[in-house]
Short mmCIF file of C-alpha atoms in Angstrom, two decimals:
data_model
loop_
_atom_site.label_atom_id
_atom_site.label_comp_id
_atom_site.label_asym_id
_atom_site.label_seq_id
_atom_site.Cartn_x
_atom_site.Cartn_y
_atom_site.Cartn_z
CA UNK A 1 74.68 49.62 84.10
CA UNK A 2 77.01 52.35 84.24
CA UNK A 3 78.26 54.11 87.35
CA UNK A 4 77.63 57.92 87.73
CA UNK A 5 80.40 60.23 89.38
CA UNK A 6 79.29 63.15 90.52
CA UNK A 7 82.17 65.66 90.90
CA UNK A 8 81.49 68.59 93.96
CA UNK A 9 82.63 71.90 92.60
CA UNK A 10 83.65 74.57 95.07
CA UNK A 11 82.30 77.73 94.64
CA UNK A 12 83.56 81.11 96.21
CA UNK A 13 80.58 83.17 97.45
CA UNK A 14 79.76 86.48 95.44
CA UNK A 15 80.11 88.57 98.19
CA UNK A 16 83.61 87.88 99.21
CA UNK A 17 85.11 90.03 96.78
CA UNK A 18 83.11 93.16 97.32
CA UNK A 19 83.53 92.56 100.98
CA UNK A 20 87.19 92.71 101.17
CA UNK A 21 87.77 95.52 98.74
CA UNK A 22 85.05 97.60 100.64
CA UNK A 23 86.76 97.14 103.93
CA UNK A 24 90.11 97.97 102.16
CA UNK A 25 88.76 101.08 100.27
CA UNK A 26 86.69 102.25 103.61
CA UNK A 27 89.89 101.91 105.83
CA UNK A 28 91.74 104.36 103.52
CA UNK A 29 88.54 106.80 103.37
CA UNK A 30 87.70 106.84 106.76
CA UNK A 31 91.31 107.59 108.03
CA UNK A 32 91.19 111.07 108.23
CA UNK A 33 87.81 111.14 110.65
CA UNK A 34 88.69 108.41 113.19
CA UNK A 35 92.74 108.97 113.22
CA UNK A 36 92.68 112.60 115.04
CA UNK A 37 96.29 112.54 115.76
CA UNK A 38 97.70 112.47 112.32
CA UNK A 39 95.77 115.32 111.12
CA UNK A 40 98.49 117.78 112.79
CA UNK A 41 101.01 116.06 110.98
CA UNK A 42 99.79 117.00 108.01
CA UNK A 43 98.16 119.61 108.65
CA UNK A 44 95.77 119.88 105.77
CA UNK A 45 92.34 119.56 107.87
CA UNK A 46 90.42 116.46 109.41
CA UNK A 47 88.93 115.74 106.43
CA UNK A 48 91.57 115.76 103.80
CA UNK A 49 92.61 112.36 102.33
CA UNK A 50 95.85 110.73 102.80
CA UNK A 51 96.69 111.02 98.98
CA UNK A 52 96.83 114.49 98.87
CA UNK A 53 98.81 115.25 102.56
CA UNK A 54 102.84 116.91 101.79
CA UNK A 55 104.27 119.75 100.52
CA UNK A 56 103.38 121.24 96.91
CA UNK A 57 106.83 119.28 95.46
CA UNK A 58 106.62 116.13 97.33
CA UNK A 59 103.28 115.89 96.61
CA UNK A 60 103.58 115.92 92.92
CA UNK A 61 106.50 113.74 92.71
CA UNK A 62 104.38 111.20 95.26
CA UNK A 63 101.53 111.27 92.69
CA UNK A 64 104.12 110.58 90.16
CA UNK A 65 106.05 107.85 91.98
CA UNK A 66 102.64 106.02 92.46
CA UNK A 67 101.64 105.80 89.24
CA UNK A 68 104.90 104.89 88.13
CA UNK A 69 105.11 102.28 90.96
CA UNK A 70 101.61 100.88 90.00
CA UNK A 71 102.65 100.58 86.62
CA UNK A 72 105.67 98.48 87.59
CA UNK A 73 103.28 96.09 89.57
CA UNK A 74 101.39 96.03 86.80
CA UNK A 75 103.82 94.43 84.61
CA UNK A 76 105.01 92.55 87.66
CA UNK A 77 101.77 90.64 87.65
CA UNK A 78 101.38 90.44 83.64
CA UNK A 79 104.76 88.09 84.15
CA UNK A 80 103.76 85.76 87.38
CA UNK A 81 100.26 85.64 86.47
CA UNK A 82 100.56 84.96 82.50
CA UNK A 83 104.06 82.99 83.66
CA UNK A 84 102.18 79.90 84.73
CA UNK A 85 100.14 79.17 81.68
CA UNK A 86 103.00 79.49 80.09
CA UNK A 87 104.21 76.30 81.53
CA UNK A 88 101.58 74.40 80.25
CA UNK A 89 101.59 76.20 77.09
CA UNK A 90 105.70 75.01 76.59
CA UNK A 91 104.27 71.61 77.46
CA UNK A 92 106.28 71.01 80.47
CA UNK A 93 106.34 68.35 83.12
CA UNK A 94 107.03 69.01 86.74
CA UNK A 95 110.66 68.36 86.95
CA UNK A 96 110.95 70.39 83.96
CA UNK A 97 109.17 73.38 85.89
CA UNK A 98 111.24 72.57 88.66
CA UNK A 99 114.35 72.94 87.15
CA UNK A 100 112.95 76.05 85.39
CA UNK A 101 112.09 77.48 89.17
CA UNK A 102 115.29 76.32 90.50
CA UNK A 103 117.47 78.19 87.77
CA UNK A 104 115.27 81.36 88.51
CA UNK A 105 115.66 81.00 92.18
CA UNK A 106 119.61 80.71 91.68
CA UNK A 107 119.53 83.84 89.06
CA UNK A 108 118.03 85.70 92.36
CA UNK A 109 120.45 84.46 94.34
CA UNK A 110 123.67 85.51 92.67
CA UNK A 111 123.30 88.59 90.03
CA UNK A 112 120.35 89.36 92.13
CA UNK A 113 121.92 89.52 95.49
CA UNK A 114 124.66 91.90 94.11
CA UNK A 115 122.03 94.68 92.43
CA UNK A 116 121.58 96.33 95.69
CA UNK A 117 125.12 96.64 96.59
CA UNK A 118 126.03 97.76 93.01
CA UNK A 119 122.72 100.28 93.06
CA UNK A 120 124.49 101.99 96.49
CA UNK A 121 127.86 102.23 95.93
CA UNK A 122 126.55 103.96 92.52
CA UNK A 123 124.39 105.94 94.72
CA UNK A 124 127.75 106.86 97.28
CA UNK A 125 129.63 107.81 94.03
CA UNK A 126 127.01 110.36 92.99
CA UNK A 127 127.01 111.96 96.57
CA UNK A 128 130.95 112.09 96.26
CA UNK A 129 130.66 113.83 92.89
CA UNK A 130 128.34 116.17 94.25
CA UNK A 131 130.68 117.67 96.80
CA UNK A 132 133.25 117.93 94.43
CA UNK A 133 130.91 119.53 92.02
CA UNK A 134 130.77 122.32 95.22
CA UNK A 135 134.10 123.38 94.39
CA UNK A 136 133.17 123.84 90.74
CA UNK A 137 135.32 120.40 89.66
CA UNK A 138 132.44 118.84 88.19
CA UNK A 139 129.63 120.55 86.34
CA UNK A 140 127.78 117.78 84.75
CA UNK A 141 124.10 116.67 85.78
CA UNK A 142 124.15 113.92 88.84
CA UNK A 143 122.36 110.79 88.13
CA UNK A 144 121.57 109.37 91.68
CA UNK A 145 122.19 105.10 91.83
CA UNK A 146 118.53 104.32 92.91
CA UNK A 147 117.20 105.92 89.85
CA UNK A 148 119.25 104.18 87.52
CA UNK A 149 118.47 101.07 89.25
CA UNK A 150 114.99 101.98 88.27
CA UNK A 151 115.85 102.32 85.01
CA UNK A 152 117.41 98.88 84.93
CA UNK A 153 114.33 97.03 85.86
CA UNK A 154 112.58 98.94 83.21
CA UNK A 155 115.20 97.72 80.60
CA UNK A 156 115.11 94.13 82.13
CA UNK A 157 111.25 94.23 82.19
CA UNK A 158 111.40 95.18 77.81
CA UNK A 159 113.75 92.77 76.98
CA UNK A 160 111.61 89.40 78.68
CA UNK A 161 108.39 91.14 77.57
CA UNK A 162 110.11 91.89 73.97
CA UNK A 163 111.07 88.12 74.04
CA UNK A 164 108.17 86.70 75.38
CA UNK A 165 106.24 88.78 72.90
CA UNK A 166 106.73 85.79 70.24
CA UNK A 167 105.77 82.28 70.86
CA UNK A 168 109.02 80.84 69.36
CA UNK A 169 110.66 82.50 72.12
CA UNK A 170 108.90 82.52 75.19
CA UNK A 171 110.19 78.85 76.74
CA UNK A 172 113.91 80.22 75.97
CA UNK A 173 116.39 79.75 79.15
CA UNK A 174 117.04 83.18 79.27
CA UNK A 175 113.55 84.57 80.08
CA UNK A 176 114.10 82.96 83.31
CA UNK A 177 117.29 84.89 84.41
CA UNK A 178 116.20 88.22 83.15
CA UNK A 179 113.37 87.77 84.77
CA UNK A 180 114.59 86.82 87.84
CA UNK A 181 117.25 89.60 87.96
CA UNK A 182 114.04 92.06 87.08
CA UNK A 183 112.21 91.08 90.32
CA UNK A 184 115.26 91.30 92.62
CA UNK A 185 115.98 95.32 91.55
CA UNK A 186 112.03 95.84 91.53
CA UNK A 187 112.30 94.55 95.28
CA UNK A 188 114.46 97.71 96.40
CA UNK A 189 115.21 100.20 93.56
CA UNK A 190 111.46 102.04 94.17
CA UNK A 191 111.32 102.48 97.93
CA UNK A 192 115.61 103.55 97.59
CA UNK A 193 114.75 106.17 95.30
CA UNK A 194 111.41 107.03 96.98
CA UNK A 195 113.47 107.40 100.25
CA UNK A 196 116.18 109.65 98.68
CA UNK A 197 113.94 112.09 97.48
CA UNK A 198 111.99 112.28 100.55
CA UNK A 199 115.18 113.16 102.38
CA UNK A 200 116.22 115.41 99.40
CA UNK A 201 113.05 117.73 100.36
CA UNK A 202 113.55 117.34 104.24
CA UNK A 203 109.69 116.29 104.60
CA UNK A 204 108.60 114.68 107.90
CA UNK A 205 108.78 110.80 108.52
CA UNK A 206 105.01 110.52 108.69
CA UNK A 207 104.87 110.94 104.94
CA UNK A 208 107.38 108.26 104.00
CA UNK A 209 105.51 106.02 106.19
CA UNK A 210 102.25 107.08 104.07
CA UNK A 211 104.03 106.55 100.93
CA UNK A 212 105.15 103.38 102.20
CA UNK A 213 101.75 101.47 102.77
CA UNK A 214 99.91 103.31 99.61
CA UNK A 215 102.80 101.76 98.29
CA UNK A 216 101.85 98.17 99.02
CA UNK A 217 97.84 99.21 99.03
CA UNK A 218 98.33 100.32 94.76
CA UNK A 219 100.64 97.12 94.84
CA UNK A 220 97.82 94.61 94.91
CA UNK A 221 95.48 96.47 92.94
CA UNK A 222 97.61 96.73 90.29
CA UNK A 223 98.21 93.23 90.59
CA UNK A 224 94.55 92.09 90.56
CA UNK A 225 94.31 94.32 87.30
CA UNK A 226 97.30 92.88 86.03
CA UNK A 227 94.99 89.46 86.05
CA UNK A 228 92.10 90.98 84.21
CA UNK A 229 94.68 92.48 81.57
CA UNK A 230 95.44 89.32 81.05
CA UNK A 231 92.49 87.49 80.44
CA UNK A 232 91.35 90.36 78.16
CA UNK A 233 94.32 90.06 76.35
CA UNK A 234 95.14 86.21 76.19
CA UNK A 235 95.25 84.93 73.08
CA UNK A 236 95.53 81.06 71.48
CA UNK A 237 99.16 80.90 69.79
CA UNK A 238 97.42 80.77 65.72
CA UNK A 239 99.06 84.56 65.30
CA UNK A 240 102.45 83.55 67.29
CA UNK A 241 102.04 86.62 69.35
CA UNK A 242 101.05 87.35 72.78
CA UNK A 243 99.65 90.16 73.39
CA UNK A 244 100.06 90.60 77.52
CA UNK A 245 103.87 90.42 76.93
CA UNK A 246 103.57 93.21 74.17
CA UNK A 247 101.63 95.48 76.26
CA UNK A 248 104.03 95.07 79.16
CA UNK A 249 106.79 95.42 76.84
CA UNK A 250 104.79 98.58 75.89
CA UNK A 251 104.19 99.82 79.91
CA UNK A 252 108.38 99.36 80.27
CA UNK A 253 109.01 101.60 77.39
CA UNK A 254 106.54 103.96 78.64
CA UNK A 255 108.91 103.35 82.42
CA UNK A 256 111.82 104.03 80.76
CA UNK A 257 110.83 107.70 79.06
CA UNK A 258 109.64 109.14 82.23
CA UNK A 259 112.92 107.70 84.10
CA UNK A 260 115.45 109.04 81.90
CA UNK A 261 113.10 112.49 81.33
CA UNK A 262 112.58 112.47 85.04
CA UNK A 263 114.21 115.71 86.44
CA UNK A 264 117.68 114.82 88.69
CA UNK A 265 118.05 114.89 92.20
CA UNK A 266 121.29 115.31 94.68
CA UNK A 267 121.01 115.00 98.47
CA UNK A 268 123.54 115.58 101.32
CA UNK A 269 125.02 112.40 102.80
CA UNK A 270 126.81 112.01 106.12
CA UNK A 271 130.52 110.59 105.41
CA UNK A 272 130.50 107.05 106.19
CA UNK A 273 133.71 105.39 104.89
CA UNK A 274 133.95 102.63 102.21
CA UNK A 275 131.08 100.66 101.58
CA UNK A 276 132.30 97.75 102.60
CA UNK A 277 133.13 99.17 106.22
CA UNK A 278 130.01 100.87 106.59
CA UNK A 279 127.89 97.57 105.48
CA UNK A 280 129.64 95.50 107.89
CA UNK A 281 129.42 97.81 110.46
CA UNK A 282 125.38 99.00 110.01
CA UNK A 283 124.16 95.52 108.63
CA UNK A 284 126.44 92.60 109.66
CA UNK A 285 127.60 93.74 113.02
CA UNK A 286 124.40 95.34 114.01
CA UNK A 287 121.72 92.81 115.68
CA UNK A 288 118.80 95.34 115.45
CA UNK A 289 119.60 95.62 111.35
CA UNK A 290 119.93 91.48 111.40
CA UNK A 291 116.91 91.11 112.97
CA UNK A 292 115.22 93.07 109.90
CA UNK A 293 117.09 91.07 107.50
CA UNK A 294 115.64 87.68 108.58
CA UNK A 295 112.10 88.74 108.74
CA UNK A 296 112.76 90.13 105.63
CA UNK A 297 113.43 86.96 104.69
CA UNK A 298 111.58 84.82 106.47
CA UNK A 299 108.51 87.00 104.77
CA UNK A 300 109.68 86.13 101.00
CA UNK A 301 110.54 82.73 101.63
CA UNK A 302 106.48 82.26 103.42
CA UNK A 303 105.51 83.79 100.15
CA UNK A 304 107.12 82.33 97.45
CA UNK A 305 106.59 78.67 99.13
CA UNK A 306 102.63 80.00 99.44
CA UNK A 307 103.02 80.95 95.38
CA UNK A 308 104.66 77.61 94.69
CA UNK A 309 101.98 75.24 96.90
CA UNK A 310 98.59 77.21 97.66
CA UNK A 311 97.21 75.28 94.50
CA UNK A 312 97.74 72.06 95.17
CA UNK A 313 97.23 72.44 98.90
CA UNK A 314 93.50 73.37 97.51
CA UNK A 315 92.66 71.12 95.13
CA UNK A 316 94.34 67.84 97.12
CA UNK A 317 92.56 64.67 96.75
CA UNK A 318 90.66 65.37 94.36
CA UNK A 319 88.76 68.27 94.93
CA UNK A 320 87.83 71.09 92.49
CA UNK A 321 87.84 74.49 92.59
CA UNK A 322 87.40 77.40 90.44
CA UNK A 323 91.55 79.13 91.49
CA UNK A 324 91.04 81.90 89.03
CA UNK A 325 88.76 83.42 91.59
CA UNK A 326 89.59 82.73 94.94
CA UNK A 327 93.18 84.23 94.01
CA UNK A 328 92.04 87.79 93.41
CA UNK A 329 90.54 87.59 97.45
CA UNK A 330 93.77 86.99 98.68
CA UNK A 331 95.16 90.33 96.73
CA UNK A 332 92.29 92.15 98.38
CA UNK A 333 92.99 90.68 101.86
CA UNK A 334 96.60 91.88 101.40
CA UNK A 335 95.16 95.35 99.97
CA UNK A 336 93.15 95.42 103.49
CA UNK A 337 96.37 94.77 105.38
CA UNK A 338 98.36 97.47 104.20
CA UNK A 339 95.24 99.60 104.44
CA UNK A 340 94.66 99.10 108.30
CA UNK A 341 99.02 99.92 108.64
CA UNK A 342 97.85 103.70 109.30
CA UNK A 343 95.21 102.94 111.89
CA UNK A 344 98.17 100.99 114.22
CA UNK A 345 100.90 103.43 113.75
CA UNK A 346 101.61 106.51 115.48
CA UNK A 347 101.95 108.09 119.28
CA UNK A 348 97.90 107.37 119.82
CA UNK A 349 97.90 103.58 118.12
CA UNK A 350 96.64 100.47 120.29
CA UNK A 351 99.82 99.14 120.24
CA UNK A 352 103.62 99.89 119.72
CA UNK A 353 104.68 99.78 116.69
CA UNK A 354 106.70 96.61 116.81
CA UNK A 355 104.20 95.03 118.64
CA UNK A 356 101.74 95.42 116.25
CA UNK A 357 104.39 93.89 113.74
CA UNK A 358 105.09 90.79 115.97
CA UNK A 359 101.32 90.11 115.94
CA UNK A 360 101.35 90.43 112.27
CA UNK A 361 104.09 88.01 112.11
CA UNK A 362 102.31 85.63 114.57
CA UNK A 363 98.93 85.47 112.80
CA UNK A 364 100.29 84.73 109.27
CA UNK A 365 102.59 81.82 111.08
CA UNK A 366 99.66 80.52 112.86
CA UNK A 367 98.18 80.46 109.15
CA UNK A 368 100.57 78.54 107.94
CA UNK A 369 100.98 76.25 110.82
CA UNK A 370 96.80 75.20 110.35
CA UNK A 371 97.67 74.63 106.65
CA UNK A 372 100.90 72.44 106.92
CA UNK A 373 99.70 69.98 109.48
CA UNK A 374 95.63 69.73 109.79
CA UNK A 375 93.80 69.00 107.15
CA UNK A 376 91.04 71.38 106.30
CA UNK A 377 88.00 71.65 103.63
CA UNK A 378 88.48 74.50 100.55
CA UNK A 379 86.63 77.15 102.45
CA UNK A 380 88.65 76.84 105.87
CA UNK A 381 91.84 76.87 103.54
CA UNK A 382 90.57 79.77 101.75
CA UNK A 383 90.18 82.07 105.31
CA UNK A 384 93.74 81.00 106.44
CA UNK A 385 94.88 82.05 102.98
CA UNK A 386 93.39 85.26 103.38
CA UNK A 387 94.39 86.10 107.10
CA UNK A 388 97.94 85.01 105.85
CA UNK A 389 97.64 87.66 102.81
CA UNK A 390 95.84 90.51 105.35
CA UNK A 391 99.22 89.71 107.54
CA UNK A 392 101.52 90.36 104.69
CA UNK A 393 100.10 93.30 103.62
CA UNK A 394 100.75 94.54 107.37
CA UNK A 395 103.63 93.62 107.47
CA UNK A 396 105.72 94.94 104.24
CA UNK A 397 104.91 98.72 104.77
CA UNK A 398 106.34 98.24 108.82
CA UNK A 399 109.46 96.38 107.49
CA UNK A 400 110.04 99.42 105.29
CA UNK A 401 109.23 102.08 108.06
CA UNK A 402 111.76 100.10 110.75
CA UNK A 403 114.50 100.10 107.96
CA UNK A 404 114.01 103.73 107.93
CA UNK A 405 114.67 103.94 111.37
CA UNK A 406 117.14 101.66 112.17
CA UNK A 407 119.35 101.41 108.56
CA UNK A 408 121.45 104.04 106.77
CA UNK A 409 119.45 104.95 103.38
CA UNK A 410 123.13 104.50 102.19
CA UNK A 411 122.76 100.93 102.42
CA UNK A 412 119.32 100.12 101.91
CA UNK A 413 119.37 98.25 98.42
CA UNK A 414 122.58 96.42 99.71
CA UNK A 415 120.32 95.23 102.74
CA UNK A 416 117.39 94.40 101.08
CA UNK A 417 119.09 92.56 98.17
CA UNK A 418 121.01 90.47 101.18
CA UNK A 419 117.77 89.71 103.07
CA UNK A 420 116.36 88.42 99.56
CA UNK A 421 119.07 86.41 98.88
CA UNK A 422 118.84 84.48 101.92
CA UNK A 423 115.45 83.39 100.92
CA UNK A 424 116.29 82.30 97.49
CA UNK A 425 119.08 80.87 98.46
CA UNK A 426 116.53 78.25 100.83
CA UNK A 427 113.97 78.47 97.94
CA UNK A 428 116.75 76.82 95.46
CA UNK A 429 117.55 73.97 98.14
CA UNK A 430 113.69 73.42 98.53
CA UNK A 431 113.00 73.07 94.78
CA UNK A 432 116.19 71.36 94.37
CA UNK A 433 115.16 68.50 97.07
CA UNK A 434 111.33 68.53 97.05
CA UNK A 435 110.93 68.60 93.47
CA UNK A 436 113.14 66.09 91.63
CA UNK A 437 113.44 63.31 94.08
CA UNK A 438 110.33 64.52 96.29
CA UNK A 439 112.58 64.25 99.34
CA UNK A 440 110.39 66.69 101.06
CA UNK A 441 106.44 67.31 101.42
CA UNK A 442 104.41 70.24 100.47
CA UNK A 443 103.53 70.26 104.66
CA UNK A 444 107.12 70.26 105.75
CA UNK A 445 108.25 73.58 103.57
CA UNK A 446 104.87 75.49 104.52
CA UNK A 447 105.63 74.15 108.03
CA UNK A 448 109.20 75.27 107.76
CA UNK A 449 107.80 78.70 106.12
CA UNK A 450 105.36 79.22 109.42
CA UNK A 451 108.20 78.39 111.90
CA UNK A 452 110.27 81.14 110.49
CA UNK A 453 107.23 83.56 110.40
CA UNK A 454 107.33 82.83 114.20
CA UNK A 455 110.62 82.88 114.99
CA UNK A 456 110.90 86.28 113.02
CA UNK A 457 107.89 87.81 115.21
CA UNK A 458 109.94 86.76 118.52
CA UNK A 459 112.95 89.02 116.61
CA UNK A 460 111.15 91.71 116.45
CA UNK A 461 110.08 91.69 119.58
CA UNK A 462 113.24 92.07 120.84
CA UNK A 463 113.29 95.58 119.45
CA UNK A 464 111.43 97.25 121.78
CA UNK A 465 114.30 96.58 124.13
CA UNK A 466 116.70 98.36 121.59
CA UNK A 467 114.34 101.16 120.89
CA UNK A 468 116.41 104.09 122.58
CA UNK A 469 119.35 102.79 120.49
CA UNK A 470 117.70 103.65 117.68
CA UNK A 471 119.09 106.22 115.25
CA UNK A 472 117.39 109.11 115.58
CA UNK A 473 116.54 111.06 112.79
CA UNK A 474 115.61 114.66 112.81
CA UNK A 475 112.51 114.78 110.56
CA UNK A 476 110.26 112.25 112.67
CA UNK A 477 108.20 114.31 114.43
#
């Protein structure tokens, strides 16, 4: 007589889904009623929705910049998402996927970490150029550094897609370094050139900050469609052609036209000595600025080890689960997040504004920390996953609005690109050390990844101490 096993699927409820993107969509709606003291900011009536706040120019080139920006996500996700079937499609085991991982972590690390510096000295040469061009030296049209950066990732993004495009080529080496150079400019070239213009037009702070959460917000629904491009795409391999590569190859060409069509901007820029003196000076030497830089990092490294593990945490001894579904809830949990940014900023918010992030910080530790060392059934893992995601969301858009206030634009991509490099640089080691020899558990890096979430939230905290240090700038309020 045989012996029946009876395998327990998991199953997401229906509602979840709807749920989360209803809250997200009805915190973005409902701003303008219940948030009274931004509507004399922008000062375009209690009704009016935060897409359409800003002057006739800004506004345009906001609409513009979002679309652009969701298109870049887009692709963003075509490449992660459609990146790990590939995998299994190259027939590779896990050290091979591990050293695949490790060389993309160490492409981040070196070419990556030197993007940002490269994108703002380009960015200090165009401002020097434009005061000579004052005195009628140079004549030429200015290409600003941040926009060419742009243009880069654009060119980075055809070439893997072009190469990925064909099955022969898609498990070559050099995906993985393109690829990984891609992702580091895509981490700062957008908000640098969003925050150049924005100064360009003198608009108010408020509207940066907008731009800066919407920014996030379009983020994870473009990445959510980026998964059902995908599947409506996805192909098997009889044609030797895959079509989600071709259509993001298609989406960076598109990139690429606007960019280079994309009308020029100049901006005046305070004289700040070499770069070198002035990074040192506004980044190294600066404890508010360092602070930033390791919850900057702190927040890529609790990411990417979430990426690398949240599948196996799920589906550990033995258990089954459909991940194709419960994925696209923690997108909308981090959609929510950077929705509900809005509601706890400003002079009439529950909380300071660093506050808020330190509590942000705490709850996606405490996530982590319930994950790493207590074992828990698919649906407990499932919440955690999603407060973690709601956290992140939160707490992107208020990393970019306290760079804004404590950083020199100048040296924004050179910041960023450090903070990111810190991370990968910990990320190699881990894959390195807990992939090939297994040195290291899945619990210790996601407990590693929640002590540094809390360590970070006691950093910021410290700001509020520094706050009249801060510089000031003349467009806040």
């Amino acid at each position: 007589m045989g012996v029946v096993i009876e395998r327990e699927e998991w199953a997401l409820t229906p509602l979840a889904y709807p749920l989360l993107s209803a809250a997200g969509l009805a915190a973005v709606l409902l701003l303008p009623y219940f948030s009274a003291a931004r509507t004399p900011a922008h000062a375009a009536g209690p009704s009016s929705s935060p897409f359409d706040v800003g002057a006739g120019p800004f506004l345009r080139f906001r609409r513009a910049f979002l679309v652009l920006f969701s298109l870049a996500s887009v692709v963003e996700g075509i490449q992660s998402v459609f990146g790990e079937d590939e995998f299994v499609r190259c027939e590779l085991g896990r050290d091979q996927m591990a050293a695949r991982l490790a060389a993309t972590a160490a492409a981040a690390l070196f070419p990556g970490a030197i993007s940002g510096i490269i994108s703002d000295k380009m960015c200090l040469m165009m401002k020097f150029r434009w005061y000579i061009e004052q005195v009628g030296i140079v004549e030429n049209d200015l290409h600003l550094g941040p926009r060419r950066a742009c243009i880069l990732y654009w060119v980075l993004q055809l070439a893997v897609s072009a190469l990925k495009s064909f099955s022969a080529l898609r498990c070559a080496w050099i995906n993985n370094f393109i690829l990984a150079l891609a992702t580091s400019v895509f981490s700062f070239c957008f908000e640098t050139w969003l925050v150049v213009e924005h100064e360009k037009q003198d608009q108010k702070q408020d509207l940066l900050f907008d731009t800066f959460w919407m920014m996030a917000f379009f983020e994870s629904v473009s990445l959510i469609g980026s998964q059902e491009i995908t599947n409506v795409l996805v192909s098997n391999d009889n044609n030797g052609f895959l079509l989600p590569y071709a259509f993001a190859a298609i989406i960076s060409i598109v990139g690429i036209l606007y960019m280079r069509n994309a009308s020029s901007t100049t901006q005046h820029a305070s004289a700040i000595g070499s770069y070198q003196k002035s990074f040192f000076a506004h980044v190294l030497r600066d404890k508010r600025v360092l602070i930033l830089v390791l919850a900057q990092a702190s927040i890529h490294f609790a990411v990417s080890a979430f990426w690398f593990l949240w599948a196996p945490t799920i589906v550990a001894d033995g258990r089954y689960a459909q991940l194709s579904v419960i994925y696209p809830c923690f997108l909308a949990s981090r959609m929510l997040g950077s929705a509900s940014f809005p509601w706890f900023y400003g002079a009439t918010a529950p909380f300071r504004n660093e506050d808020s992030l330190t509590i942000a910080y705490v709850g996606a530790g405490l996530a982590l920390y319930v994950v790493a060392y207590d074992y828990q059934e698919i649906g407990t893992l499932v919440i955690l996953f999603c407060i973690f995601h709601a956290c992140v969301g939160f707490i992107i858009p208020s990393l970019a609005g306290l760079r804004t206030m404590y950083l020199p634009n100048e040296l924004r991509g050179g910041m960023m690109s450090f903070s990111l490099s810190l991370a990968n640089a910990a990320i190699f080691i881990f894959l390195l050390q807990g992939a090939h020899p297994r040195n290291i558990a899945n619990s210790s890096i996601l407990g590693l990844a929640s002590c540094g979430l809390l360590g970070a939230g006691g950093c910021v905290h410290m700001l509020r101490r520094w706050r009249k240090h801060t510089r000031q700038n003349p467009r806040s309020l």
